[in-house]
Amino acid sequence: MEPTLNRPLRRSFVKGLLGTTSFWMASGNASWTAALAAEAAHPYQPTFFDAMEYRFVEAASERLFPADDNGPGAKALGVAEFIDRQMQTPYARGENWYMSGPFQQGPANLGYQLPFVPRDLYRNGIAGVEHYTRQHYGKGFADLSPVQQDEILTALEGGSVQLGEVPGRVFFEQLRTNTLEGAFADPLYGGNRGLGGWIMLGFPGARADFMDWVNQEGAPYPLAPVSISGESA
Amino acid sequence: MGRTHVDAVIVGAGWAGSIMAKELTEAGLSVIMLERGPERTTPVEGAYPESIDELRGAVRKRLFQNLSQSTVTIRNTMDQTALPYRQLAAFLPGEGVGGAGLHWSGVHFRVAPEDLRLRSSVIERYGEKFIPDGMNLQDYGVTYEELEPFFDKAEKVFGTSGEAYKVQGKIVGNGNIFSPDRSDNFPLPAMKDTFSASIFRDAAKNAGYHPYALPAANASRQYTNPYGCQMGPCNFCGYCSGYDCYLYSKASPNVNILPALRQNPGFTLVPNAHVLRIDLDSAKTKATGVTYLDTKSRKEMSLSADLVILGAFQFNNVHLMLVSGIGKPYDPVSNTGTVGRNFVYQTITSSRVWLPSSTYTNQFVGAGGSGVAIDDFNSMNFDHGPLGFVGGSPVWVNQAGVKPIAAAIGAGGGGTPRWGSAYKNALINTYKHSLGIDAHGSNMAYRDVYLDLDPTWKDVYGQPLLRMTFTWKDNDIRMNQYVVSRIEPIARAMGATKMNLVHLNAGQPFDTRNYQTTHLGGGAIMGDNPQTSALNRYLQSWDVSNVFVIGSNAFPQGMGYNPTGVVAALAYWAAHHIRTTYLKSPGPLVKA
Ligand SMILES: Cc1cc2nc3c(=O)[nH]c(=O)nc-3n(C[C@H](O)[C@H](O)[C@H](O)COP(=O)(O)OP(=O)(O)OC[C@H]3O[C@@H](n4cnc5c(N)ncnc54)[C@H](O)[C@@H]3O)c2cc1C
Ligand code: SF4
């Protein structure tokens, strides 16, 4: 049988016990809703985004990856927390990118040529979207209806909006990529809460041992995912 | 102050460098191997569970080259301005001890014999007029028979799993009927077929093709190689391509060669040592040693050596030759010079087949080198006459372990939504019930596709970046389209409920933003004519005879197979001739 979201999820907030057998006993919450409630009692404090930016990331990522019949969306999976935490890594500072000038633009197929690293893309991109939505809708992005939010995301994706120096499409791709990373990365990084992303896909996580499952004639893999820390669902 | 002197300096600690280091220390030489990246060993960086992490691994690119230090510039045509390759995407060069050999997938091929003499073979079969204008089709200058013992040796060192077809003239098994005779069987039996590969095998067979198990440098059983290095059985963990193997099952220089090499007192490995140039005498006919930067202390160091081996990977080898002044740079306008000539790559397109929702493909199960292929449309195995192109592609299901972030980012597009609920539906369905089929094909060399130094951008060491001028050409696009059209009946026979056949389109330029393969080739090719090749048939520079340049840079054109098996065989071939001939009387092994 496939693991589904109807099964109770165990999620431990006792980080010190992760990966030990006592983790299983100590894991707190009996269900998905309980996990969410526990989380709401201690909301994550962003360190890179300010309150307005964080609300934007939460709202926009939920539209990109919404909760639906398939399972949790970006908000329940902790995608905004994931992205905020990523902003403190070398990746967000572009430390593995070639960032020497001159920065000359060319055909799209020759790749990214902007002088902005992910941190800049978020700072400038969010400010640009907020400016755009206030102009066109009289409110900030997070306060718009889902339909209006989708209109804006569609415009960004389609490339018809420029956000200051950042093309809307570039910002959209950055947000989409990081949102999906947050939904499916190991929970170690703050997203994929309760392994909800992996359960939806039927991905076993860090099991990394399929000796007896190389060919089972198309049957679904039977075991629930497990994370690097030993968290399981 | 006198420089430290060694018999041989080797640049780069990947497969090419490590094989050469092993061979030359066996010959009694003192050897220093310089590697620009850090030290890497399985029990430290490769250990479970930390290495089983898609975000840190393939997504944030833990093991690949750090482009902030050095990269290349790329343009499609000579009239464009090449722009820097700022973010890793189309190809993923290695860095650190083991090079890309630590995080490759392990598909370990020999070669189709006719690919080594493709020019001769095409002319014999179709006449010289068959070769399009501007295509620099060339022979390697070495034959399969000459290389066979070295293919055999490499397979034994790598612990390669596979099923042979012919050994010493006798048909011994269900292997690839197009593959040439072998002196010995594979050291290990073939990897098991994943479910996806097994249904491809059945469908391809029913369609009249000749499926075979991909030869894989993933160990199907435990194994001890001739150097005494040990491998454990692969468990299809799925964190293979782009990862270091926590089970010591995937062949790497780190697992299969370095444990033996490190014990040899004649051998020294220096990580964090970026070689800036090969030092030459004033006549530029002899290398005197190398100059490198210790990237930790930021001190420039120099070594004197009798023999210099470049094993820095295809385009880095060409870059080092150009910045050091080894040989004559290629000029596409006058069609003179050889260094940078015949830069080639590989065509690859991945098609997708969806099965009924009761069938689970479990795409996360897989090993990098495992799978089932057909060679019916590869190399010279079919009639190109009426088709009018040179080259071909194997077609295969090579399920190496599909992980969720990559699957999610790649899902949608081409008319289907890339976000929202409809996207989620499609992603989940695709992840659970589909499989990929690749056409992994050749790419020919052309007069206006080449490597040289960029006039504008520099690396952090102040050296000009290498410039790639590369795009897809009509011959290769039509080849890819033809081979992809042959996938359709196979997919239908597999019970496809839907398929997305992907091929190159006419006029489509090379796109640096999407992963292709890291199977770059050419640029310093081997051959029998110093006017059209930078290296002789022993991979020795025609111009500077104590420099050997080992890697896929030696390929005159890109083949349908993955390159590393040939790189390893060429390394053993070159080493053999250095040991048996060159060391006795250093100098050119072939008269120019
Ligand atoms: C994800 C992935 C999957 C692959 N799968 C396959 C496969 O299945 N089958 C196959 O045949 N091939 C595969 N390949 C290709 C394979 O990895 C390469 O062909 C092979 O590793 C090349 O070996 P090499 O020794 O020539 O170069 P590398 O392994 O790249 O080693 C070169 C080394 O030189 C170092 N270096 C470079 N410049 C300098 C300098 N200036 N000074 C000092 N050191 C330097 C680099 O840091 C590197 O460590 C794959 C590659 C990748 C990235
Ligand atoms: S699939 Fe096999 S060879 Fe590849 S990393 Fe996993 S255990 Fe190693």
CSV table of N, CA, C and O in Angstrom, one decimal, chain B residues 122-212:
chain,number,residue,atom,x,y,z
B,122,VAL,N,33.4,5.8,-43.5
B,122,VAL,CA,32.3,6.4,-44.3
B,122,VAL,C,32.7,6.5,-45.8
B,122,VAL,O,31.8,6.2,-46.6
B,123,ILE,N,33.9,6.8,-46.0
B,123,ILE,CA,34.4,6.9,-47.5
B,123,ILE,C,34.3,5.5,-48.1
B,123,ILE,O,33.8,5.4,-49.2
B,124,GLU,N,34.7,4.4,-47.4
B,124,GLU,CA,34.6,3.1,-48.0
B,124,GLU,C,33.2,2.7,-48.3
B,124,GLU,O,32.9,2.2,-49.3
B,125,ARG,N,32.3,3.1,-47.4
B,125,ARG,CA,30.9,2.7,-47.6
B,125,ARG,C,30.1,3.6,-48.5
B,125,ARG,O,29.3,3.1,-49.3
B,126,TYR,N,30.3,4.9,-48.4
B,126,TYR,CA,29.4,5.8,-49.1
B,126,TYR,C,30.1,6.8,-50.0
B,126,TYR,O,29.5,7.6,-50.7
B,127,GLY,N,31.4,6.7,-50.0
B,127,GLY,CA,32.2,7.6,-50.9
B,127,GLY,C,32.5,9.0,-50.2
B,127,GLY,O,31.7,9.4,-49.3
B,128,GLU,N,33.5,9.6,-50.7
B,128,GLU,CA,34.0,10.9,-50.0
B,128,GLU,C,32.9,12.0,-50.1
B,128,GLU,O,32.8,12.8,-49.2
B,129,LYS,N,32.1,12.0,-51.2
B,129,LYS,CA,31.1,13.0,-51.4
B,129,LYS,C,30.1,13.0,-50.3
B,129,LYS,O,29.3,14.0,-50.1
B,130,PHE,N,30.0,11.9,-49.6
B,130,PHE,CA,28.9,11.8,-48.6
B,130,PHE,C,29.2,12.7,-47.4
B,130,PHE,O,28.3,13.0,-46.6
B,131,ILE,N,30.5,13.1,-47.2
B,131,ILE,CA,30.9,13.9,-46.1
B,131,ILE,C,30.5,15.4,-46.4
B,131,ILE,O,31.0,15.9,-47.4
B,132,PRO,N,29.6,16.0,-45.6
B,132,PRO,CA,29.2,17.4,-45.9
B,132,PRO,C,30.4,18.3,-45.9
B,132,PRO,O,31.4,18.1,-45.1
B,133,ASP,N,30.3,19.4,-46.6
B,133,ASP,CA,31.2,20.5,-46.6
B,133,ASP,C,31.4,21.0,-45.2
B,133,ASP,O,30.4,21.2,-44.5
B,134,GLY,N,32.6,21.3,-44.8
B,134,GLY,CA,32.9,21.9,-43.5
B,134,GLY,C,32.9,20.9,-42.4
B,134,GLY,O,33.2,21.3,-41.2
B,135,MET,N,32.7,19.6,-42.7
B,135,MET,CA,32.8,18.6,-41.6
B,135,MET,C,34.2,18.0,-41.6
B,135,MET,O,34.6,17.5,-42.6
B,136,ASN,N,34.8,18.2,-40.4
B,136,ASN,CA,36.2,17.7,-40.3
B,136,ASN,C,36.2,16.2,-39.8
B,136,ASN,O,36.7,16.0,-38.7
B,137,LEU,N,35.8,15.3,-40.6
B,137,LEU,CA,35.7,13.9,-40.2
B,137,LEU,C,37.1,13.3,-40.3
B,137,LEU,O,37.8,13.4,-41.3
B,138,GLN,N,37.5,12.7,-39.2
B,138,GLN,CA,38.9,12.2,-39.1
B,138,GLN,C,39.0,10.8,-38.4
B,138,GLN,O,38.1,10.5,-37.6
B,139,ASP,N,40.0,10.1,-38.7
B,139,ASP,CA,40.3,8.9,-38.0
B,139,ASP,C,41.2,9.2,-36.7
B,139,ASP,O,41.9,10.2,-36.7
B,140,TYR,N,41.1,8.3,-35.7
B,140,TYR,CA,41.9,8.5,-34.5
B,140,TYR,C,43.4,8.2,-34.7
B,140,TYR,O,44.2,8.6,-34.0
B,141,GLY,N,43.6,7.3,-35.7
B,141,GLY,CA,45.0,6.8,-35.9
B,141,GLY,C,45.4,5.7,-35.0
B,141,GLY,O,46.6,5.3,-34.9
B,142,VAL,N,44.4,5.1,-34.4
B,142,VAL,CA,44.6,3.9,-33.6
B,142,VAL,C,43.4,3.0,-33.8
B,142,VAL,O,42.3,3.4,-34.1
B,143,THR,N,43.7,1.6,-33.8
B,143,THR,CA,42.6,0.7,-34.1
B,143,THR,C,42.0,0.0,-32.9
B,143,THR,O,42.7,0.0,-31.8
B,144,TYR,N,40.9,-0.5,-33.0
B,144,TYR,CA,40.3,-1.3,-31.9
B,144,TYR,C,41.2,-2.4,-31.4
B,144,TYR,O,41.4,-2.7,-30.2
B,145,GLU,N,41.8,-3.1,-32.4
B,145,GLU,CA,42.6,-4.3,-32.1
B,145,GLU,C,43.8,-3.8,-31.2
B,145,GLU,O,44.2,-4.5,-30.3
B,146,GLU,N,44.4,-2.6,-31.6
B,146,GLU,CA,45.5,-2.1,-30.8
B,146,GLU,C,45.1,-1.7,-29.4
B,146,GLU,O,45.8,-1.9,-28.4
B,147,LEU,N,43.8,-1.2,-29.2
B,147,LEU,CA,43.4,-0.8,-27.9
B,147,LEU,C,42.8,-1.9,-27.1
B,147,LEU,O,42.6,-1.7,-25.9
B,148,GLU,N,42.4,-3.0,-27.7
B,148,GLU,CA,41.7,-4.0,-27.0
B,148,GLU,C,42.3,-4.4,-25.6
B,148,GLU,O,41.6,-4.4,-24.6
B,149,PRO,N,43.6,-4.7,-25.5
B,149,PRO,CA,44.2,-5.1,-24.2
B,149,PRO,C,44.0,-4.0,-23.2
B,149,PRO,O,43.9,-4.3,-22.0
B,150,PHE,N,43.9,-2.7,-23.6
B,150,PHE,CA,43.8,-1.6,-22.7
B,150,PHE,C,42.3,-1.4,-22.2
B,150,PHE,O,42.1,-1.0,-21.1
B,151,PHE,N,41.4,-1.7,-23.1
B,151,PHE,CA,40.0,-1.8,-22.7
B,151,PHE,C,39.8,-2.8,-21.7
B,151,PHE,O,39.1,-2.6,-20.7
B,152,ASP,N,40.4,-4.0,-21.9
B,152,ASP,CA,40.3,-5.1,-21.0
B,152,ASP,C,40.9,-4.7,-19.6
B,152,ASP,O,40.3,-5.0,-18.6
B,153,LYS,N,42.0,-4.1,-19.7
B,153,LYS,CA,42.7,-3.7,-18.4
B,153,LYS,C,41.8,-2.7,-17.6
B,153,LYS,O,41.6,-2.8,-16.4
B,154,ALA,N,41.3,-1.7,-18.4
B,154,ALA,CA,40.4,-0.7,-17.7
B,154,ALA,C,39.2,-1.3,-17.0
B,154,ALA,O,38.8,-1.0,-15.9
B,155,GLU,N,38.6,-2.3,-17.8
B,155,GLU,CA,37.4,-2.9,-17.2
B,155,GLU,C,37.7,-3.7,-15.9
B,155,GLU,O,37.0,-3.7,-14.9
B,156,LYS,N,38.9,-4.3,-15.9
B,156,LYS,CA,39.3,-5.0,-14.7
B,156,LYS,C,39.6,-4.1,-13.5
B,156,LYS,O,39.4,-4.4,-12.4
B,157,VAL,N,40.2,-2.9,-13.8
B,157,VAL,CA,40.4,-2.0,-12.8
B,157,VAL,C,39.1,-1.3,-12.3
B,157,VAL,O,38.9,-1.2,-11.1
B,158,PHE,N,38.2,-1.1,-13.2
B,158,PHE,CA,36.9,-0.4,-12.8
B,158,PHE,C,35.9,-1.4,-12.2
B,158,PHE,O,34.9,-1.0,-11.7
B,159,GLY,N,36.2,-2.7,-12.3
B,159,GLY,CA,35.2,-3.7,-11.9
B,159,GLY,C,33.9,-3.6,-12.6
B,159,GLY,O,32.8,-3.5,-12.0
B,160,THR,N,34.0,-3.6,-13.9
B,160,THR,CA,32.8,-3.3,-14.8
B,160,THR,C,31.9,-4.5,-14.9
B,160,THR,O,32.3,-5.7,-15.1
B,161,SER,N,30.6,-4.3,-14.7
B,161,SER,CA,29.6,-5.3,-14.8
B,161,SER,C,29.0,-5.3,-16.3
B,161,SER,O,28.7,-4.2,-16.7
B,162,GLY,N,28.9,-6.4,-16.9
B,162,GLY,CA,28.3,-6.4,-18.2
B,162,GLY,C,28.1,-7.8,-18.7
B,162,GLY,O,28.5,-8.8,-18.1
B,163,GLU,N,27.5,-7.9,-19.9
B,163,GLU,CA,27.3,-9.2,-20.5
B,163,GLU,C,27.9,-9.2,-21.9
B,163,GLU,O,27.6,-8.3,-22.7
B,164,ALA,N,28.9,-10.0,-22.1
B,164,ALA,CA,29.6,-10.0,-23.3
B,164,ALA,C,28.8,-10.7,-24.4
B,164,ALA,O,27.9,-11.5,-24.2
B,165,TYR,N,29.2,-10.4,-25.7
B,165,TYR,CA,28.6,-11.1,-26.8
B,165,TYR,C,29.6,-12.1,-27.3
B,165,TYR,O,29.4,-13.3,-27.3
B,166,LYS,N,30.8,-11.6,-27.6
B,166,LYS,CA,31.8,-12.5,-28.2
B,166,LYS,C,33.1,-12.4,-27.5
B,166,LYS,O,33.6,-11.3,-27.3
B,167,VAL,N,33.7,-13.5,-27.0
B,167,VAL,CA,35.0,-13.5,-26.4
B,167,VAL,C,35.9,-14.5,-27.2
B,167,VAL,O,35.5,-15.6,-27.5
B,168,GLN,N,37.0,-14.0,-27.7
B,168,GLN,CA,38.0,-14.7,-28.5
B,168,GLN,C,37.3,-15.5,-29.6
B,168,GLN,O,37.4,-16.7,-29.8
B,169,GLY,N,36.4,-14.7,-30.3
B,169,GLY,CA,35.7,-15.2,-31.5
B,169,GLY,C,34.5,-16.1,-31.2
B,169,GLY,O,33.8,-16.5,-32.2
B,170,LYS,N,34.3,-16.5,-30.0
B,170,LYS,CA,33.1,-17.3,-29.7
B,170,LYS,C,32.0,-16.5,-29.0
B,170,LYS,O,32.2,-15.7,-28.2
B,171,ILE,N,30.8,-16.8,-29.5
B,171,ILE,CA,29.6,-16.1,-28.9
B,171,ILE,C,29.4,-16.7,-27.5
B,171,ILE,O,29.2,-17.9,-27.4
B,172,VAL,N,29.4,-15.9,-26.5
B,172,VAL,CA,29.3,-16.4,-25.2
B,172,VAL,C,28.1,-16.0,-24.4
B,172,VAL,O,27.8,-16.5,-23.3
B,173,GLY,N,27.3,-15.0,-25.0
B,173,GLY,CA,26.2,-14.6,-24.2
B,173,GLY,C,25.3,-13.7,-24.9
B,173,GLY,O,25.4,-13.5,-26.2
B,174,ASN,N,24.4,-13.1,-24.2
B,174,ASN,CA,23.3,-12.3,-24.7
B,174,ASN,C,23.7,-10.8,-24.8
B,174,ASN,O,22.8,-10.0,-24.7
B,175,GLY,N,25.0,-10.5,-25.0
B,175,GLY,CA,25.4,-9.1,-25.1
B,175,GLY,C,25.1,-8.4,-26.4
B,175,GLY,O,24.3,-8.9,-27.2
B,176,ASN,N,25.7,-7.3,-26.6
B,176,ASN,CA,25.4,-6.5,-27.7
B,176,ASN,C,26.0,-7.1,-29.0
B,176,ASN,O,27.2,-7.2,-29.2
B,177,ILE,N,25.1,-7.5,-29.9
B,177,ILE,CA,25.6,-8.2,-31.1
B,177,ILE,C,26.5,-7.3,-32.0
B,177,ILE,O,27.2,-7.8,-32.9
B,178,PHE,N,26.4,-6.0,-31.8
B,178,PHE,CA,27.2,-5.1,-32.6
B,178,PHE,C,28.6,-4.9,-32.0
B,178,PHE,O,29.4,-4.2,-32.6
B,179,SER,N,28.8,-5.4,-30.8
B,179,SER,CA,30.1,-5.1,-30.1
B,179,SER,C,31.2,-6.0,-30.6
B,179,SER,O,30.9,-7.1,-31.1
B,180,PRO,N,32.4,-5.5,-30.6
B,180,PRO,CA,33.5,-6.2,-31.2
B,180,PRO,C,34.0,-7.4,-30.3
B,180,PRO,O,33.6,-7.4,-29.1
B,181,ASP,N,34.8,-8.2,-30.9
B,181,ASP,CA,35.4,-9.3,-30.1
B,181,ASP,C,36.2,-8.8,-28.9
B,181,ASP,O,36.8,-7.7,-28.9
B,182,ARG,N,36.2,-9.6,-27.9
B,182,ARG,CA,36.9,-9.3,-26.6
B,182,ARG,C,37.9,-10.4,-26.3
B,182,ARG,O,37.7,-11.5,-26.6
B,183,SER,N,39.0,-10.0,-25.6
B,183,SER,CA,39.9,-11.0,-25.2
B,183,SER,C,39.4,-11.7,-24.0
B,183,SER,O,39.9,-12.9,-23.7
B,184,ASP,N,38.5,-11.1,-23.2
B,184,ASP,CA,38.1,-11.7,-22.0
B,184,ASP,C,36.7,-11.2,-21.7
B,184,ASP,O,36.3,-10.2,-22.2
B,185,ASN,N,36.0,-11.9,-20.8
B,185,ASN,CA,34.6,-11.4,-20.4
B,185,ASN,C,34.7,-10.2,-19.5
B,185,ASN,O,35.8,-9.8,-19.1
B,186,PHE,N,33.6,-9.6,-19.2
B,186,PHE,CA,33.6,-8.6,-18.2
B,186,PHE,C,34.0,-9.2,-16.8
B,186,PHE,O,33.6,-10.4,-16.6
B,187,PRO,N,34.6,-8.4,-16.0
B,187,PRO,CA,35.0,-9.0,-14.7
B,187,PRO,C,33.7,-9.3,-13.8
B,187,PRO,O,33.8,-10.2,-13.0
B,188,LEU,N,32.6,-8.6,-14.0
B,188,LEU,CA,31.4,-8.9,-13.2
B,188,LEU,C,30.2,-9.1,-14.1
B,188,LEU,O,30.1,-8.5,-15.2
B,189,PRO,N,29.3,-10.0,-13.7
B,189,PRO,CA,28.0,-10.1,-14.5
B,189,PRO,C,27.3,-8.8,-14.6
B,189,PRO,O,27.4,-7.9,-13.7
B,190,ALA,N,26.4,-8.7,-15.6
B,190,ALA,CA,25.6,-7.5,-15.8
B,190,ALA,C,24.8,-7.1,-14.6
B,190,ALA,O,24.4,-8.0,-13.8
B,191,MET,N,24.5,-5.9,-14.5
B,191,MET,CA,23.6,-5.4,-13.4
B,191,MET,C,22.2,-5.9,-13.8
B,191,MET,O,21.9,-6.1,-15.0
B,192,LYS,N,21.4,-6.0,-12.8
B,192,LYS,CA,20.0,-6.4,-13.1
B,192,LYS,C,19.3,-5.3,-13.8
B,192,LYS,O,19.6,-4.1,-13.7
B,193,ASP,N,18.3,-5.7,-14.6
B,193,ASP,CA,17.4,-4.7,-15.3
B,193,ASP,C,16.5,-4.1,-14.3
B,193,ASP,O,15.8,-4.9,-13.5
B,194,THR,N,16.4,-2.8,-14.2
B,194,THR,CA,15.2,-2.2,-13.4
B,194,THR,C,14.0,-2.6,-14.2
B,194,THR,O,14.0,-3.0,-15.3
B,195,PHE,N,12.8,-2.3,-13.5
B,195,PHE,CA,11.6,-2.6,-14.2
B,195,PHE,C,11.5,-1.8,-15.5
B,195,PHE,O,11.1,-2.4,-16.5
B,196,SER,N,11.8,-0.6,-15.5
B,196,SER,CA,11.7,0.3,-16.7
B,196,SER,C,12.6,-0.3,-17.8
B,196,SER,O,12.1,-0.4,-19.0
B,197,ALA,N,13.8,-0.7,-17.4
B,197,ALA,CA,14.7,-1.3,-18.4
B,197,ALA,C,14.2,-2.6,-19.0
B,197,ALA,O,14.3,-2.9,-20.1
B,198,SER,N,13.6,-3.4,-18.1
B,198,SER,CA,13.1,-4.7,-18.5
B,198,SER,C,12.0,-4.6,-19.5
B,198,SER,O,12.0,-5.4,-20.5
B,199,ILE,N,11.1,-3.6,-19.4
B,199,ILE,CA,10.0,-3.6,-20.4
B,199,ILE,C,10.5,-3.0,-21.7
B,199,ILE,O,10.1,-3.3,-22.7
B,200,PHE,N,11.6,-2.1,-21.6
B,200,PHE,CA,12.2,-1.6,-22.8
B,200,PHE,C,12.9,-2.8,-23.5
B,200,PHE,O,12.8,-2.9,-24.7
B,201,ARG,N,13.5,-3.7,-22.8
B,201,ARG,CA,14.2,-4.8,-23.4
B,201,ARG,C,13.2,-5.7,-24.2
B,201,ARG,O,13.4,-6.0,-25.3
B,202,ASP,N,12.1,-6.0,-23.5
B,202,ASP,CA,11.1,-6.8,-24.2
B,202,ASP,C,10.5,-6.2,-25.4
B,202,ASP,O,10.4,-6.8,-26.5
B,203,ALA,N,10.2,-4.9,-25.3
B,203,ALA,CA,9.6,-4.2,-26.4
B,203,ALA,C,10.6,-4.0,-27.6
B,203,ALA,O,10.2,-4.2,-28.8
B,204,ALA,N,11.8,-3.7,-27.3
B,204,ALA,CA,12.8,-3.6,-28.3
B,204,ALA,C,13.1,-4.9,-29.0
B,204,ALA,O,13.2,-4.9,-30.3
B,205,LYS,N,13.1,-5.9,-28.3
B,205,LYS,CA,13.3,-7.3,-28.9
B,205,LYS,C,12.1,-7.6,-29.8
B,205,LYS,O,12.4,-8.1,-30.9
B,206,ASN,N,10.9,-7.4,-29.3
B,206,ASN,CA,9.7,-7.7,-30.2
B,206,ASN,C,9.7,-6.8,-31.4
B,206,ASN,O,9.2,-7.3,-32.4
B,207,ALA,N,10.3,-5.7,-31.3
B,207,ALA,CA,10.3,-4.8,-32.5
B,207,ALA,C,11.5,-5.2,-33.5
B,207,ALA,O,11.7,-4.6,-34.5
B,208,GLY,N,12.2,-6.3,-33.1
B,208,GLY,CA,13.3,-6.8,-34.0
B,208,GLY,C,14.6,-6.2,-33.7
B,208,GLY,O,15.6,-6.4,-34.5
B,209,TYR,N,14.8,-5.4,-32.7
B,209,TYR,CA,16.1,-4.8,-32.4
B,209,TYR,C,16.9,-5.8,-31.4
B,209,TYR,O,16.4,-6.9,-31.1
B,210,HIS,N,18.0,-5.3,-31.0
B,210,HIS,CA,19.0,-6.2,-30.3
B,210,HIS,C,19.4,-5.6,-28.9
B,210,HIS,O,20.5,-5.1,-28.8
B,211,PRO,N,18.5,-5.7,-27.9
B,211,PRO,CA,18.8,-5.0,-26.7
B,211,PRO,C,19.9,-5.7,-25.9
B,211,PRO,O,20.1,-6.9,-26.0
B,212,TYR,N,20.6,-5.0,-25.1
B,212,TYR,CA,21.7,-5.5,-24.3
B,212,TYR,C,21.8,-4.7,-23.0
B,212,TYR,O,21.3,-3.5,-22.9
